[in-house]
């Protein structure tokens, strides 16, 4: 018979109840009530779900209720994942119950009852050596094979087959007898990584774990990892808590993509969760991408990780020829380049690539036809007469419609001058495709965006109009890549505007052929801007170091730890009054948020991060115990602060 006391995390997301509760284990449930199982307990007069965290010999409380039920004897919550969930909750001022809801998918009883036969493990194929283009790459693979906790920030070369490189790193880890977790941003990247891993490991050694799989397939993949049937789990952010046995490697691709940020409380970021896992499990970590975030640069500058970059000779051989349209030589040849949406340099570059029977990629930051319009006479932005939302044109023949409420404004008249004609303020991907189709008659035009995202396109002459993140891979690479409307990315009111613009540009430019093979990239922007300079030199590390230095001077993350407190003004003031903030905390704001809410920011040095999270969580607990009516949203290091 086991220890008589069960410590249970009740599935009640209230901050003041964020602690284990003790229950007695009935004799009838003793065999099934093992740590990690789902249970039901009586709590505040109701039957609620919970997680059995551990069994204990005694309790501080003299009178204990009994466990009501063991939902399933399957121990789905691994001890290391329970420790990780507690660390993540503390990091993000959240509750353990909220994190466990993210970490373990909902139970699927039929899947649990399926016959379980562990697959037979065959011999591993030999690990290729594609990391030789990076001076420290072979050393990284040796460290992974030896089970050493190597930590790397990898800047991928243009045209790099990054899924193959990650597959090789995973194969080296598995050959050393350990498991791996790899997280990517979206389904397209996941499909490419899945193909590469099947080639590198053979079938049956990895599973995909994403929220899009559906309840049964997702739970089946989760159980395969939890039972140790497979050593490798790949997926989107749903895989960041995957229970891999003997974890040896965590990896993330393109950590600057906002899809890695969980939109549910306590809003953890996949990169931070994986790095925490690496620290707790003494595992290796790889943060890779064409671009580099300030957070990744901080890992390098603090010595926690080492750079994996190619030498300049290799980089020059792999990089396409990149040119801006806003520098002095271009303005001298084409005075209209400063204002033209498609300057002559971009047009001739596209024409030459098409004549060479090569595809051309055109990146447009906005989808739709004309997503923003204005009065053609006085240039006043066109707004909806009903809700004041922005008007947009869905097509050349369509009537203007509101992007907020959807009402059609067929009889729109400008409130300033009475004009009824509209002009484009912002041009979308579909309008761009229409214009380029007329400019290059007879050339096939494809669009890739929200409605339909293309995975790949053939290598012959053709135009591909894509929004950022939806660029398809071309067979043999693109002959030309045009980066239009750069102002739409660079002028956003966002701390990460420059970093995000460079990330999107590098991702598109990486699909071009090398300069020696005729690959050219044209960015419609001033060549003197720092993100454009980083693109021209293909030096994401330089820009990340510059960005991090500026954030240190200004006191912004990741140089400091910052928390956002959002809600009705009275509720925000109430929470901050209850919080015992560290002495060196700075409270900034308020600033308007959506609706009638406001936002306050609290900033502390990184060394005081745990104290800040603890103080905010405790204050939220006091308000929850008082049953405060107005909710307050707590976010630690949010992606958007303004």
XYZ file of C-alpha atoms in Angstrom:
642
model
C 0.000 0.000 0.000
C 1.330 3.451 -0.938
C 1.558 6.630 1.112
C -1.891 7.588 2.388
C -1.883 11.282 1.382
C -2.273 12.579 -2.176
C -1.149 16.100 -3.031
C -3.446 17.418 -5.731
C -3.404 20.481 -7.972
C -7.081 21.298 -8.389
C -8.078 22.543 -11.815
C -9.394 25.876 -10.553
C -7.622 28.845 -12.191
C -7.836 31.225 -9.221
C -4.590 32.808 -8.085
C -5.284 32.416 -4.349
C -5.784 28.653 -4.812
C -2.459 28.129 -6.602
C -1.064 25.481 -4.231
C -1.435 21.720 -3.754
C -4.255 20.419 -1.551
C -4.009 17.221 0.497
C -6.507 14.366 0.230
C -6.641 10.870 1.653
C -6.392 7.970 -0.764
C -9.087 5.307 -0.281
C -7.858 1.735 -0.272
C -9.891 1.000 -3.407
C -8.002 3.697 -5.328
C -4.552 3.031 -3.890
C -3.173 1.089 -6.864
C -4.400 3.561 -9.507
C -3.658 6.803 -7.628
C -0.073 7.222 -8.791
C 1.632 10.575 -9.347
C 0.716 12.071 -12.702
C -2.824 10.709 -12.940
C -5.994 12.688 -13.427
C -8.307 12.617 -10.417
C -11.597 14.088 -9.260
C -11.897 15.630 -5.813
C -14.516 17.418 -3.771
C -13.536 21.091 -3.573
C -15.686 23.886 -2.134
C -18.680 21.580 -2.328
C -18.184 20.755 -6.008
C -16.623 17.832 -7.845
C -13.651 19.216 -9.784
C -10.791 17.829 -11.859
C -7.267 17.726 -10.520
C -3.761 16.360 -10.973
C -2.175 14.022 -8.464
C 1.288 15.527 -8.042
C 2.753 13.221 -5.377
C 1.984 10.809 -2.552
C 3.036 11.724 0.980
C 3.138 9.940 4.341
C 1.531 12.740 6.339
C -0.220 16.096 6.081
C -0.157 19.281 8.131
C -3.954 19.319 8.131
C -5.726 17.169 10.740
C -8.885 16.444 8.740
C -8.733 15.498 5.082
C -11.350 14.591 2.509
C -10.933 11.512 0.322
C -10.173 11.328 -3.364
C -13.456 10.822 -5.158
C -12.166 9.144 -8.304
C -9.111 8.318 -10.364
C -10.230 9.342 -13.859
C -7.602 7.155 -15.501
C -4.649 5.134 -14.191
C -2.531 6.522 -17.046
C 0.151 8.803 -15.476
C 0.005 11.474 -18.187
C 1.757 14.187 -16.156
C 5.463 13.347 -16.040
C 7.363 14.553 -12.932
C 9.742 16.661 -15.025
C 6.800 18.330 -16.801
C 5.183 19.091 -13.431
C 8.412 20.801 -12.320
C 8.607 22.663 -15.621
C 4.984 23.801 -15.338
C 5.637 25.167 -11.858
C 8.701 27.061 -13.114
C 6.759 28.490 -16.075
C 3.874 29.562 -13.833
C 6.311 31.348 -11.513
C 8.100 32.959 -14.462
C 4.889 34.375 -15.930
C 3.000 35.253 -12.707
C 0.469 32.544 -13.484
C -1.168 29.541 -11.865
C -0.004 25.956 -12.111
C -3.473 24.826 -13.205
C -3.375 27.163 -16.213
C 0.025 25.851 -17.321
C -0.993 22.204 -16.897
C -3.988 22.859 -19.104
C -1.538 23.894 -21.820
C 0.924 21.085 -21.112
C -1.395 18.058 -21.186
C -4.064 17.714 -23.894
C -7.614 16.692 -22.957
C -8.103 12.985 -22.305
C -9.425 10.767 -25.067
C -10.617 7.550 -23.404
C -10.812 5.478 -26.590
C -7.196 6.275 -27.457
C -6.041 5.265 -23.968
C -7.709 1.870 -24.376
C -6.136 1.118 -27.749
C -3.703 -1.830 -27.750
C -0.239 -0.600 -26.890
C 2.694 -2.201 -28.632
C 5.958 -0.232 -28.520
C 7.458 -0.044 -32.026
C 10.628 -1.945 -32.722
C 13.629 0.341 -33.030
C 15.762 -0.338 -36.078
C 19.227 0.898 -36.834
C 19.690 4.629 -37.272
C 20.828 5.861 -40.684
C 24.259 7.520 -40.612
C 24.147 11.173 -39.592
C 25.028 13.472 -42.546
C 27.390 16.378 -42.089
C 25.530 19.387 -43.445
C 26.779 21.540 -40.569
C 30.259 21.752 -42.091
C 29.420 25.140 -43.624
C 29.554 26.506 -40.069
C 32.957 26.377 -38.295
C 31.412 25.371 -34.947
C 28.730 23.148 -36.497
C 30.616 19.800 -36.320
C 31.484 20.489 -32.674
C 27.771 21.019 -31.970
C 26.909 17.634 -33.481
C 29.656 15.908 -31.472
C 28.376 17.481 -28.268
C 24.830 16.303 -29.025
C 26.031 12.756 -29.754
C 28.016 12.740 -26.493
C 25.023 13.959 -24.468
C 26.646 17.253 -23.465
C 24.413 20.329 -22.875
C 25.601 22.443 -25.801
C 23.678 25.710 -26.229
C 23.722 27.426 -29.617
C 22.215 30.442 -31.381
C 22.311 29.509 -35.058
C 22.210 32.059 -37.896
C 21.255 30.067 -40.992
C 22.818 30.760 -44.367
C 20.678 31.981 -47.289
C 19.101 29.057 -49.069
C 19.842 26.770 -46.131
C 17.837 23.565 -45.868
C 17.173 24.244 -42.213
C 14.844 21.233 -41.688
C 17.704 18.950 -42.777
C 20.111 20.661 -40.368
C 17.675 20.260 -37.478
C 17.079 16.630 -38.481
C 20.830 16.016 -38.334
C 21.034 17.577 -34.871
C 18.130 15.430 -33.692
C 19.689 12.300 -35.236
C 22.952 12.957 -33.384
C 20.993 13.361 -30.137
C 19.050 10.124 -30.667
C 22.266 8.282 -31.572
C 23.569 9.375 -28.162
C 20.601 7.729 -26.444
C 18.564 10.837 -25.659
C 15.368 12.475 -26.909
C 14.553 15.798 -28.553
C 11.789 18.392 -28.861
C 11.703 20.764 -31.851
C 9.174 23.607 -32.109
C 8.336 25.516 -35.305
C 5.861 28.299 -35.960
C 3.343 26.864 -38.426
C 2.106 23.838 -40.324
C 4.206 24.500 -43.448
C 7.442 24.464 -41.476
C 6.239 21.396 -39.598
C 5.591 19.461 -42.805
C 9.106 20.229 -44.059
C 10.657 19.195 -40.747
C 8.571 16.013 -40.673
C 9.876 14.996 -44.105
C 13.472 15.726 -43.112
C 13.199 13.747 -39.861
C 11.660 10.744 -41.598
C 14.678 10.738 -43.919
C 17.212 11.192 -41.101
C 15.696 8.850 -38.485
C 13.585 6.447 -40.463
C 9.854 5.947 -39.876
C 8.330 5.510 -36.419
C 10.879 7.473 -34.382
C 9.049 10.763 -34.060
C 5.546 12.158 -33.753
C 3.940 15.482 -34.524
C 2.130 17.296 -31.729
C -0.058 20.248 -32.678
C -3.433 21.589 -31.601
C -4.663 21.220 -35.203
C -4.423 17.409 -35.177
C -7.789 16.899 -33.512
C -8.454 15.348 -30.076
C -7.737 11.693 -30.901
C -4.596 12.115 -33.010
C -3.151 14.693 -30.651
C -3.703 12.525 -27.580
C -2.309 9.479 -29.389
C 0.875 11.365 -30.245
C 1.117 12.678 -26.688
C 0.802 9.178 -25.214
C 3.444 7.837 -27.606
C 5.902 10.374 -26.215
C 4.821 9.932 -22.592
C 5.134 6.129 -22.769
C 8.564 6.378 -24.367
C 7.519 4.830 -27.667
C 9.239 7.610 -29.641
C 12.289 9.681 -28.665
C 11.438 12.783 -30.715
C 8.485 15.172 -30.728
C 8.092 17.997 -33.233
C 5.280 20.486 -33.441
C 4.048 24.005 -33.066
C 3.962 25.677 -29.660
C 1.666 22.861 -28.414
C 4.798 20.666 -28.373
C 6.838 22.848 -26.013
C 5.685 20.760 -23.022
C 5.978 17.367 -24.791
C 6.993 14.668 -22.239
C 10.072 13.222 -23.979
C 12.086 10.666 -22.023
C 15.737 11.491 -21.272
C 15.540 14.861 -22.951
C 18.815 15.752 -24.646
C 17.893 18.585 -27.036
C 15.329 21.357 -27.323
C 15.265 23.446 -30.480
C 13.154 26.235 -31.919
C 13.137 27.686 -35.416
C 12.459 31.394 -36.054
C 11.815 32.357 -32.426
C 10.840 35.897 -33.488
C 7.579 34.673 -35.053
C 4.660 35.843 -32.927
C 2.970 32.454 -33.379
C 5.357 31.136 -30.719
C 3.596 33.268 -28.082
C 0.724 31.455 -26.354
C -2.464 33.597 -26.389
C -3.885 31.901 -23.251
C -2.933 32.613 -19.650
C -0.255 32.845 -18.422
C 0.893 33.665 -21.996
C 4.231 31.793 -22.091
C 6.566 32.037 -25.071
C 7.788 28.763 -26.594
C 11.406 29.961 -26.614
C 11.379 30.711 -22.893
C 9.666 27.419 -22.046
C 12.225 25.435 -24.051
C 15.171 27.292 -22.529
C 13.745 26.618 -19.073
C 13.480 22.934 -19.993
C 17.092 22.890 -21.136
C 18.162 24.419 -17.827
C 16.115 22.027 -15.664
C 17.012 18.889 -17.641
C 20.651 19.848 -18.329
C 19.885 19.445 -22.029
C 21.239 21.070 -25.177
C 19.388 23.956 -26.825
C 19.422 25.394 -30.343
C 17.719 28.695 -31.213
C 17.853 29.031 -34.986
C 16.661 31.320 -37.739
C 17.724 33.518 -40.617
C 17.211 36.503 -38.316
C 18.114 36.879 -34.653
C 16.005 38.323 -31.870
C 17.316 40.535 -29.097
C 16.460 37.708 -26.698
C 18.700 35.303 -28.609
C 21.456 37.919 -28.715
C 21.227 38.237 -24.931
C 21.912 34.496 -24.638
C 25.104 35.008 -26.643
C 26.271 38.110 -24.805
C 25.720 36.565 -21.372
C 27.657 33.445 -22.400
C 24.692 31.101 -21.946
C 24.906 30.116 -25.620
C 27.473 30.290 -28.413
C 27.033 31.533 -31.944
C 26.892 29.091 -34.828
C 27.549 31.245 -37.892
C 29.252 30.782 -41.246
C 32.451 32.570 -42.176
C 32.206 35.574 -44.478
C 33.585 33.736 -47.531
C 30.898 31.064 -47.320
C 28.252 33.709 -46.657
C 29.269 35.726 -49.732
C 29.103 32.608 -51.898
C 25.562 31.810 -50.741
C 24.018 35.298 -50.596
C 22.028 36.832 -53.475
C 22.897 40.303 -54.741
C 20.866 42.715 -52.590
C 20.176 46.354 -53.499
C 17.979 49.101 -52.021
C 16.057 51.577 -54.184
C 16.389 54.613 -51.917
C 20.154 55.217 -51.942
C 21.812 58.079 -53.822
C 22.926 56.186 -56.976
C 19.425 54.834 -57.534
C 17.815 58.210 -56.913
C 20.190 59.769 -59.433
C 19.128 57.268 -62.103
C 15.452 57.179 -61.083
C 14.301 60.345 -59.226
C 10.887 58.775 -58.673
C 12.331 55.814 -56.742
C 11.768 57.607 -53.445
C 7.988 57.624 -53.950
C 7.276 54.916 -56.532
C 5.815 51.672 -55.269
C 7.681 49.699 -57.951
C 10.795 51.713 -58.895
C 12.604 51.049 -62.150
C 15.276 48.939 -60.420
C 12.643 46.557 -59.066
C 10.836 46.430 -62.418
C 13.979 45.692 -64.459
C 15.135 43.094 -61.917
C 11.825 41.257 -62.239
C 11.888 41.553 -66.054
C 15.435 40.155 -66.300
C 14.623 37.198 -64.033
C 11.511 36.339 -66.038
C 13.460 36.528 -69.287
C 15.944 34.067 -67.755
C 13.020 31.693 -67.111
C 13.286 32.117 -63.328
C 10.446 32.746 -60.870
C 10.050 36.111 -59.132
C 8.833 36.512 -55.550
C 7.107 39.754 -54.554
C 6.573 40.239 -50.818
C 3.682 42.563 -49.927
C 3.034 43.304 -46.228
C -0.757 43.603 -46.579
C -3.286 41.089 -47.887
C -6.484 41.912 -49.754
C -7.076 44.301 -52.646
C -7.068 47.843 -51.244
C -7.120 47.328 -47.459
C -7.079 51.081 -46.824
C -8.541 53.910 -48.917
C -8.801 57.685 -48.668
C -10.627 60.545 -50.339
C -9.116 61.150 -53.773
C -9.562 64.923 -53.395
C -8.384 65.803 -49.878
C -6.632 62.554 -48.868
C -8.739 62.178 -45.695
C -8.802 58.495 -44.625
C -12.157 56.922 -45.451
C -14.001 55.789 -42.325
C -17.238 53.877 -41.825
C -20.227 56.194 -41.132
C -21.587 53.668 -38.600
C -18.595 52.628 -36.451
C -15.718 54.838 -37.706
C -13.774 51.765 -38.780
C -11.462 51.862 -41.835
C -13.031 51.318 -45.240
C -11.472 48.918 -47.744
C -12.112 47.895 -51.346
C -12.455 44.093 -51.770
C -11.986 44.187 -55.561
C -11.811 46.501 -58.557
C -15.605 46.340 -59.042
C -16.617 46.064 -55.380
C -18.094 48.779 -53.173
C -16.137 50.040 -50.142
C -16.866 48.083 -46.984
C -15.907 48.494 -43.346
C -13.140 46.229 -42.045
C -14.626 46.341 -38.532
C -18.411 45.950 -38.856
C -18.622 44.705 -42.478
C -21.226 47.280 -43.576
C -21.055 48.354 -47.222
C -20.651 52.112 -47.772
C -21.716 52.283 -51.434
C -22.817 55.938 -51.156
C -19.746 57.112 -49.233
C -19.068 60.859 -49.240
C -16.022 62.427 -47.617
C -17.104 64.332 -44.471
C -14.358 66.930 -45.079
C -14.863 67.910 -48.726
C -17.870 65.901 -49.897
C -15.815 64.030 -52.490
C -17.042 60.612 -53.599
C -13.948 59.260 -55.339
C -11.513 57.050 -53.414
C -7.807 56.375 -53.848
C -5.542 53.690 -52.422
C -3.765 54.394 -49.141
C -2.408 50.863 -48.856
C -2.177 48.356 -51.699
C -2.801 44.700 -50.881
C -1.450 41.485 -52.354
C -4.389 40.881 -54.727
C -4.164 44.384 -56.228
C -0.391 43.951 -56.585
C -0.954 40.663 -58.431
C -3.423 42.399 -60.742
C -1.002 45.256 -61.519
C 1.982 42.978 -62.135
C -0.121 40.687 -64.276
C -0.832 43.632 -66.574
C 2.836 44.716 -66.516
C 4.070 41.250 -67.544
C 1.388 39.783 -69.835
C 1.556 36.063 -70.467
C 3.450 35.331 -67.240
C 1.594 33.121 -64.730
C 0.769 34.952 -61.488
C 0.227 33.095 -58.217
C -0.764 34.508 -54.833
C 0.041 33.025 -51.449
C -1.602 34.439 -48.348
C -4.302 33.969 -45.806
C -6.900 32.423 -48.121
C -4.444 29.953 -49.689
C -0.839 29.441 -48.636
C 1.329 27.714 -51.231
C 4.035 25.332 -50.036
C 6.072 25.349 -53.252
C 6.044 26.624 -56.832
C 7.737 25.356 -60.019
C 11.061 26.750 -61.081
C 10.054 28.321 -64.415
C 9.182 31.929 -65.149
C 6.306 33.154 -63.022
C 5.287 35.795 -60.493
C 4.502 34.865 -56.910
C 2.800 37.541 -54.777
C 2.977 36.601 -51.094
C 2.354 38.164 -47.726
C 5.090 37.766 -45.066
C 5.288 34.218 -43.754
C 3.426 32.752 -46.734
C 6.304 32.714 -49.228
C 6.460 29.334 -51.010
C 9.730 27.588 -51.779
C 10.650 27.690 -55.483
C 12.298 24.769 -57.226
C 15.912 25.886 -57.678
C 15.314 29.196 -55.869
C 13.905 32.512 -57.055
C 15.705 34.531 -59.671
C 14.506 37.755 -58.046
C 12.847 38.762 -54.780
C 11.142 42.159 -54.516
C 10.397 43.514 -51.033
C 7.696 46.164 -51.467
C 6.015 48.669 -49.127
C 8.822 48.577 -46.572
C 7.310 51.578 -44.772
C 4.355 49.411 -43.706
C 6.749 47.293 -41.624
C 9.221 49.925 -40.486
C 6.738 52.583 -39.338
C 4.613 50.389 -37.077
C 4.248 51.708 -33.513
C 5.981 48.682 -32.074
C 9.163 48.132 -30.100
C 10.061 45.278 -32.467
C 9.237 47.019 -35.763
C 12.812 47.010 -37.108
C 13.511 43.494 -35.835
C 10.296 42.174 -37.366
C 10.919 43.906 -40.711
C 14.405 42.383 -40.953
C 13.085 38.958 -39.971
C 10.501 39.016 -42.738
C 12.944 40.349 -45.321
C 15.596 37.743 -44.530
C 13.046 34.936 -44.689
C 12.022 36.013 -48.192
C 15.537 36.835 -49.417
C 16.789 33.433 -48.225
C 14.634 31.836 -50.931
C 16.589 33.554 -53.729
C 19.379 31.926 -55.681
C 22.982 32.910 -54.861
C 24.352 35.932 -56.694
C 26.614 33.691 -58.799
C 23.496 31.911 -60.081
C 21.741 35.180 -60.893
C 19.783 35.668 -57.690
C 18.881 39.291 -56.918
C 16.924 40.945 -54.107
C 15.539 44.481 -54.275
C 14.216 46.178 -51.133
C 12.174 49.311 -51.730
C 13.687 51.300 -48.860
C 16.403 53.769 -47.941
C 19.742 51.973 -47.810
C 20.854 54.016 -44.802
C 18.325 52.468 -42.403
C 19.791 50.000 -39.907
C 17.469 47.063 -40.827
C 18.240 47.623 -44.515
C 21.972 47.727 -43.776
C 21.686 44.416 -41.900
C 19.868 42.925 -44.901
C 22.480 44.209 -47.374
C 25.316 42.649 -45.329
C 23.240 39.651 -44.258
C 24.320 40.303 -40.678
C 21.452 39.573 -38.324
C 23.871 39.342 -35.384
C 25.040 42.937 -35.853
C 21.472 44.238 -35.905
C 20.464 42.136 -32.868
C 23.439 43.470 -30.891
C 22.524 47.025 -31.890
C 18.891 46.469 -30.964
C 19.809 44.971 -27.584
C 22.138 47.871 -26.797
C 19.378 50.378 -27.583
C 16.916 48.516 -25.380
C 19.438 48.542 -22.534
C 19.705 52.310 -22.868
C 15.921 52.726 -22.975
C 15.131 50.109 -20.323
C 13.082 47.710 -22.435
C 12.996 43.873 -22.559
C 14.969 41.714 -22.744
C 17.474 43.996 -20.990
C 14.957 44.341 -18.147
C 11.904 42.388 -17.061
C 8.628 44.176 -17.712
C 5.062 43.259 -16.809
C 1.875 44.599 -18.348
C -1.226 45.084 -16.173
C -4.357 45.667 -18.279
C -7.960 46.197 -17.206
C -10.484 48.803 -16.070
C -8.648 51.742 -14.440
C -10.023 51.064 -10.959
C -9.119 47.359 -11.143
C -5.567 48.084 -12.337
C -5.067 50.605 -9.546
C -6.468 48.118 -7.026
C -4.079 45.345 -8.072
C -1.019 47.590 -8.052
C -2.006 48.915 -4.619
C -2.131 45.335 -3.299
C 1.163 44.293 -4.928
C 4.298 44.439 -2.802
C 6.526 45.397 -5.692
C 10.336 45.314 -5.365
C 11.857 48.565 -4.169
C 13.548 49.214 -7.503
C 10.356 48.658 -9.526
C 9.244 51.469 -11.857
C 5.550 51.883 -12.630
C 4.924 53.445 -16.050
C 1.624 54.673 -17.451
C -1.260 54.554 -17.679
C -1.728 54.258 -21.433
C -5.038 53.543 -23.196
C -5.779 49.921 -24.101
C -8.693 48.556 -26.111
C -12.184 49.686 -25.133
C -12.435 51.432 -21.770
C -9.414 49.653 -20.347
C -5.970 51.012 -19.578
C -2.519 49.520 -19.270
C 0.210 50.033 -16.681
C 3.754 48.758 -17.133
C 5.990 47.661 -14.271
C 9.732 47.492 -14.937
C 12.446 45.855 -12.818
C 16.054 44.700 -13.391
C 16.336 41.130 -14.610
C 17.706 40.048 -11.234
C 14.371 41.052 -9.660
C 12.210 39.199 -12.173
C 11.085 36.481 -9.757
C 10.162 39.055 -7.099
C 8.050 41.003 -9.598
C 6.187 37.917 -10.835
C 5.599 36.742 -7.265
C 4.284 40.128 -6.140
C 1.842 40.413 -9.035
C 0.627 36.839 -8.599
C 0.072 37.385 -4.888
C -1.857 40.595 -5.554
C -4.012 38.778 -8.100
C -4.660 36.157 -5.421
C -5.854 38.783 -2.950
C -8.278 40.189 -5.529
C -9.509 36.695 -6.409
C -10.112 35.903 -2.721
C -12.114 39.121 -2.421
C -14.086 38.099 -5.533
C -13.252 41.345 -7.307
C -15.680 41.887 -10.147
C -13.389 43.339 -12.820
C -10.682 41.035 -14.220
C -7.104 42.203 -14.762
C -4.805 40.702 -17.374
C -1.203 40.075 -16.265
C 1.494 39.532 -18.891
C 5.209 39.269 -18.228
C 7.399 40.465 -21.121
C 4.500 40.795 -23.589
C 5.357 40.987 -27.285
C 3.336 44.195 -27.676
C 3.479 46.850 -24.969
C 1.985 49.845 -26.773
